[in-house]
């Protein structure tokens, strides 16, 4: 019989914090609710009360991450700054970032997750809308949203790819001592000089 208590000051937060530590060092595959309960000093069944299972815990982490990302992006004053804030978020919250974009680990229909994803997507879309578009070679049909959709894909791809390469230390040799945020600020002008 396990004699450890269920009650904890803020068990949900304690389990999330412990899970983020594990993910940062061992990746999502290193997570175990039983181990997290041990770390929090509660019974092995206690985390299931808040998260049901490992997938529920990872889904909660992803939802929290999208909320944090939405907040970071909402403070951007232009498209370039949105990209910088995206990369900064990834650097400051690498465990969240890793889980957020691993749909195979998550409950895709979770309301908290779908709401948080919508908020982060809207923040990115708003950042794109504040930037005057470059002249298009051929106008898109009115009202179909093609330009905004493609702009969102381009910006997201650039920022996400840069963040992923940076977190994986794939840019270490190329960046040297340069500030990654300053390098990212320069990339759009190099790739799209007419923008």
GROMACS .gro file of C-alpha atoms in nm:
model
  195
    1UNK     CA    1   0.000   0.000   0.000
    2UNK     CA    2   0.133   0.341  -0.096
    3UNK     CA    3   0.126   0.571   0.208
    4UNK     CA    4   0.225   0.890   0.025
    5UNK     CA    5  -0.047   1.157   0.027
    6UNK     CA    6  -0.249   1.269  -0.271
    7UNK     CA    7  -0.275   1.631  -0.157
    8UNK     CA    8  -0.016   1.878  -0.269
    9UNK     CA    9  -0.018   2.260  -0.274
   10UNK     CA   10  -0.051   2.283  -0.653
   11UNK     CA   11  -0.002   1.933  -0.782
   12UNK     CA   12  -0.100   2.016  -1.139
   13UNK     CA   13   0.168   2.288  -1.163
   14UNK     CA   14   0.426   2.071  -0.985
   15UNK     CA   15   0.367   1.783  -1.229
   16UNK     CA   16   0.383   2.017  -1.530
   17UNK     CA   17   0.709   2.170  -1.406
   18UNK     CA   18   0.863   1.828  -1.341
   19UNK     CA   19   0.748   1.705  -1.683
   20UNK     CA   20   0.905   2.007  -1.854
   21UNK     CA   21   1.234   1.932  -1.677
   22UNK     CA   22   1.224   1.570  -1.793
   23UNK     CA   23   1.139   1.667  -2.152
   24UNK     CA   24   1.421   1.924  -2.159
   25UNK     CA   25   1.676   1.658  -2.063
   26UNK     CA   26   1.532   1.328  -2.193
   27UNK     CA   27   1.263   1.424  -2.444
   28UNK     CA   28   0.895   1.328  -2.426
   29UNK     CA   29   0.978   0.957  -2.434
   30UNK     CA   30   1.139   0.992  -2.092
   31UNK     CA   31   0.807   1.086  -1.927
   32UNK     CA   32   0.639   0.857  -1.677
   33UNK     CA   33   0.348   0.962  -1.457
   34UNK     CA   34   0.474   0.731  -1.185
   35UNK     CA   35   0.818   0.896  -1.189
   36UNK     CA   36   0.662   1.243  -1.187
   37UNK     CA   37   0.447   1.146  -0.887
   38UNK     CA   38   0.760   1.027  -0.708
   39UNK     CA   39   0.934   1.358  -0.782
   40UNK     CA   40   0.632   1.550  -0.647
   41UNK     CA   41   0.616   1.328  -0.338
   42UNK     CA   42   0.259   1.210  -0.397
   43UNK     CA   43   0.094   0.875  -0.465
   44UNK     CA   44   0.146   0.729  -0.812
   45UNK     CA   45  -0.225   0.772  -0.889
   46UNK     CA   46  -0.236   1.145  -0.806
   47UNK     CA   47  -0.117   1.281  -1.145
   48UNK     CA   48  -0.389   1.084  -1.324
   49UNK     CA   49  -0.648   1.291  -1.140
   50UNK     CA   50  -0.528   1.602  -1.329
   51UNK     CA   51  -0.412   1.456  -1.659
   52UNK     CA   52  -0.570   1.111  -1.690
   53UNK     CA   53  -0.263   0.970  -1.862
   54UNK     CA   54   0.066   1.057  -2.028
   55UNK     CA   55  -0.108   1.182  -2.343
   56UNK     CA   56  -0.322   1.413  -2.131
   57UNK     CA   57  -0.012   1.553  -1.964
   58UNK     CA   58   0.162   1.615  -2.297
   59UNK     CA   59  -0.155   1.776  -2.433
   60UNK     CA   60  -0.166   2.011  -2.134
   61UNK     CA   61   0.199   2.104  -2.196
   62UNK     CA   62   0.126   2.175  -2.563
   63UNK     CA   63  -0.178   2.387  -2.475
   64UNK     CA   64   0.024   2.587  -2.223
   65UNK     CA   65   0.298   2.634  -2.483
   66UNK     CA   66   0.058   2.764  -2.747
   67UNK     CA   67  -0.081   3.010  -2.492
   68UNK     CA   68   0.269   3.133  -2.409
   69UNK     CA   69   0.352   3.159  -2.780
   70UNK     CA   70   0.033   3.357  -2.850
   71UNK     CA   71   0.129   3.604  -2.577
   72UNK     CA   72   0.482   3.638  -2.715
   73UNK     CA   73   0.360   3.694  -3.071
   74UNK     CA   74   0.090   3.941  -2.968
   75UNK     CA   75   0.362   4.179  -2.848
   76UNK     CA   76   0.534   4.188  -3.189
   77UNK     CA   77   0.520   4.519  -3.375
   78UNK     CA   78   0.589   4.379  -3.720
   79UNK     CA   79   0.646   4.060  -3.911
   80UNK     CA   80   1.019   4.044  -3.853
   81UNK     CA   81   0.970   4.097  -3.479
   82UNK     CA   82   0.710   3.818  -3.479
   83UNK     CA   83   0.972   3.582  -3.620
   84UNK     CA   84   1.224   3.689  -3.358
   85UNK     CA   85   0.968   3.641  -3.079
   86UNK     CA   86   0.886   3.296  -3.216
   87UNK     CA   87   1.252   3.193  -3.200
   88UNK     CA   88   1.293   3.354  -2.858
   89UNK     CA   89   0.993   3.155  -2.734
   90UNK     CA   90   1.152   2.832  -2.864
   91UNK     CA   91   1.481   2.914  -2.690
   92UNK     CA   92   1.312   3.004  -2.360
   93UNK     CA   93   1.063   2.714  -2.365
   94UNK     CA   94   1.237   2.428  -2.551
   95UNK     CA   95   1.033   2.152  -2.383
   96UNK     CA   96   0.704   2.320  -2.471
   97UNK     CA   97   0.828   2.379  -2.826
   98UNK     CA   98   0.925   2.015  -2.870
   99UNK     CA   99   0.585   1.886  -2.758
  100UNK     CA  100   0.366   2.149  -2.929
  101UNK     CA  101   0.457   2.032  -3.276
  102UNK     CA  102   0.443   1.656  -3.216
  103UNK     CA  103   0.079   1.576  -3.295
  104UNK     CA  104   0.132   1.203  -3.249
  105UNK     CA  105   0.183   1.270  -2.875
  106UNK     CA  106  -0.133   1.478  -2.827
  107UNK     CA  107  -0.512   1.459  -2.810
  108UNK     CA  108  -0.591   1.663  -3.120
  109UNK     CA  109  -0.953   1.722  -3.016
  110UNK     CA  110  -0.874   1.855  -2.667
  111UNK     CA  111  -1.061   2.184  -2.621
  112UNK     CA  112  -0.783   2.356  -2.425
  113UNK     CA  113  -0.532   2.261  -2.696
  114UNK     CA  114  -0.749   2.360  -2.993
  115UNK     CA  115  -0.829   2.695  -2.828
  116UNK     CA  116  -0.464   2.768  -2.751
  117UNK     CA  117  -0.358   2.667  -3.104
  118UNK     CA  118  -0.618   2.902  -3.249
  119UNK     CA  119  -0.483   3.186  -3.032
  120UNK     CA  120  -0.123   3.133  -3.143
  121UNK     CA  121  -0.228   3.102  -3.508
  122UNK     CA  122  -0.433   3.423  -3.479
  123UNK     CA  123  -0.137   3.606  -3.325
  124UNK     CA  124   0.083   3.501  -3.616
  125UNK     CA  125  -0.186   3.600  -3.866
  126UNK     CA  126  -0.221   3.940  -3.696
  127UNK     CA  127   0.154   3.996  -3.720
  128UNK     CA  128   0.138   3.920  -4.093
  129UNK     CA  129  -0.157   4.157  -4.137
  130UNK     CA  130   0.040   4.448  -3.985
  131UNK     CA  131   0.305   4.420  -4.254
  132UNK     CA  132   0.246   4.572  -4.593
  133UNK     CA  133   0.268   4.292  -4.851
  134UNK     CA  134   0.522   4.304  -5.129
  135UNK     CA  135   0.378   4.347  -5.478
  136UNK     CA  136   0.260   4.009  -5.604
  137UNK     CA  137   0.349   3.894  -5.956
  138UNK     CA  138  -0.017   3.818  -6.020
  139UNK     CA  139  -0.305   3.917  -5.796
  140UNK     CA  140  -0.486   3.642  -5.613
  141UNK     CA  141  -0.860   3.614  -5.662
  142UNK     CA  142  -1.035   3.862  -5.434
  143UNK     CA  143  -1.146   3.734  -5.099
  144UNK     CA  144  -0.998   3.384  -5.110
  145UNK     CA  145  -0.726   3.454  -4.852
  146UNK     CA  146  -0.454   3.288  -5.061
  147UNK     CA  147  -0.193   3.561  -5.005
  148UNK     CA  148  -0.245   3.568  -4.628
  149UNK     CA  149  -0.234   3.189  -4.611
  150UNK     CA  150   0.087   3.169  -4.812
  151UNK     CA  151   0.244   3.453  -4.612
  152UNK     CA  152   0.161   3.269  -4.290
  153UNK     CA  153   0.316   2.949  -4.425
  154UNK     CA  154   0.631   3.135  -4.536
  155UNK     CA  155   0.679   3.321  -4.209
  156UNK     CA  156   0.602   3.020  -3.995
  157UNK     CA  157   0.835   2.799  -4.201
  158UNK     CA  158   1.123   3.043  -4.172
  159UNK     CA  159   1.085   3.104  -3.798
  160UNK     CA  160   1.006   2.741  -3.710
  161UNK     CA  161   1.286   2.602  -3.924
  162UNK     CA  162   1.535   2.847  -3.779
  163UNK     CA  163   1.420   2.770  -3.423
  164UNK     CA  164   1.438   2.395  -3.481
  165UNK     CA  165   1.787   2.414  -3.630
  166UNK     CA  166   1.898   2.643  -3.347
  167UNK     CA  167   1.764   2.417  -3.069
  168UNK     CA  168   1.925   2.114  -3.234
  169UNK     CA  169   2.261   2.297  -3.235
  170UNK     CA  170   2.275   2.262  -3.613
  171UNK     CA  171   2.357   2.632  -3.655
  172UNK     CA  172   2.634   2.651  -3.395
  173UNK     CA  173   2.919   2.649  -3.648
  174UNK     CA  174   2.742   2.883  -3.888
  175UNK     CA  175   2.638   3.141  -3.628
  176UNK     CA  176   2.959   3.151  -3.429
  177UNK     CA  177   2.924   3.435  -3.179
  178UNK     CA  178   2.645   3.612  -3.368
  179UNK     CA  179   2.318   3.675  -3.187
  180UNK     CA  180   2.062   3.434  -3.337
  181UNK     CA  181   1.788   3.696  -3.311
  182UNK     CA  182   1.990   3.947  -3.513
  183UNK     CA  183   2.066   3.684  -3.775
  184UNK     CA  184   1.696   3.601  -3.800
  185UNK     CA  185   1.608   3.970  -3.837
  186UNK     CA  186   1.836   3.987  -4.143
  187UNK     CA  187   1.708   3.673  -4.317
  188UNK     CA  188   1.382   3.806  -4.465
  189UNK     CA  189   1.562   4.094  -4.636
  190UNK     CA  190   1.818   3.853  -4.780
  191UNK     CA  191   1.553   3.613  -4.905
  192UNK     CA  192   1.293   3.868  -5.012
  193UNK     CA  193   1.480   4.193  -5.095
  194UNK     CA  194   1.168   4.359  -5.242
  195UNK     CA  195   0.968   4.303  -4.921
   0.00000   0.00000   0.00000
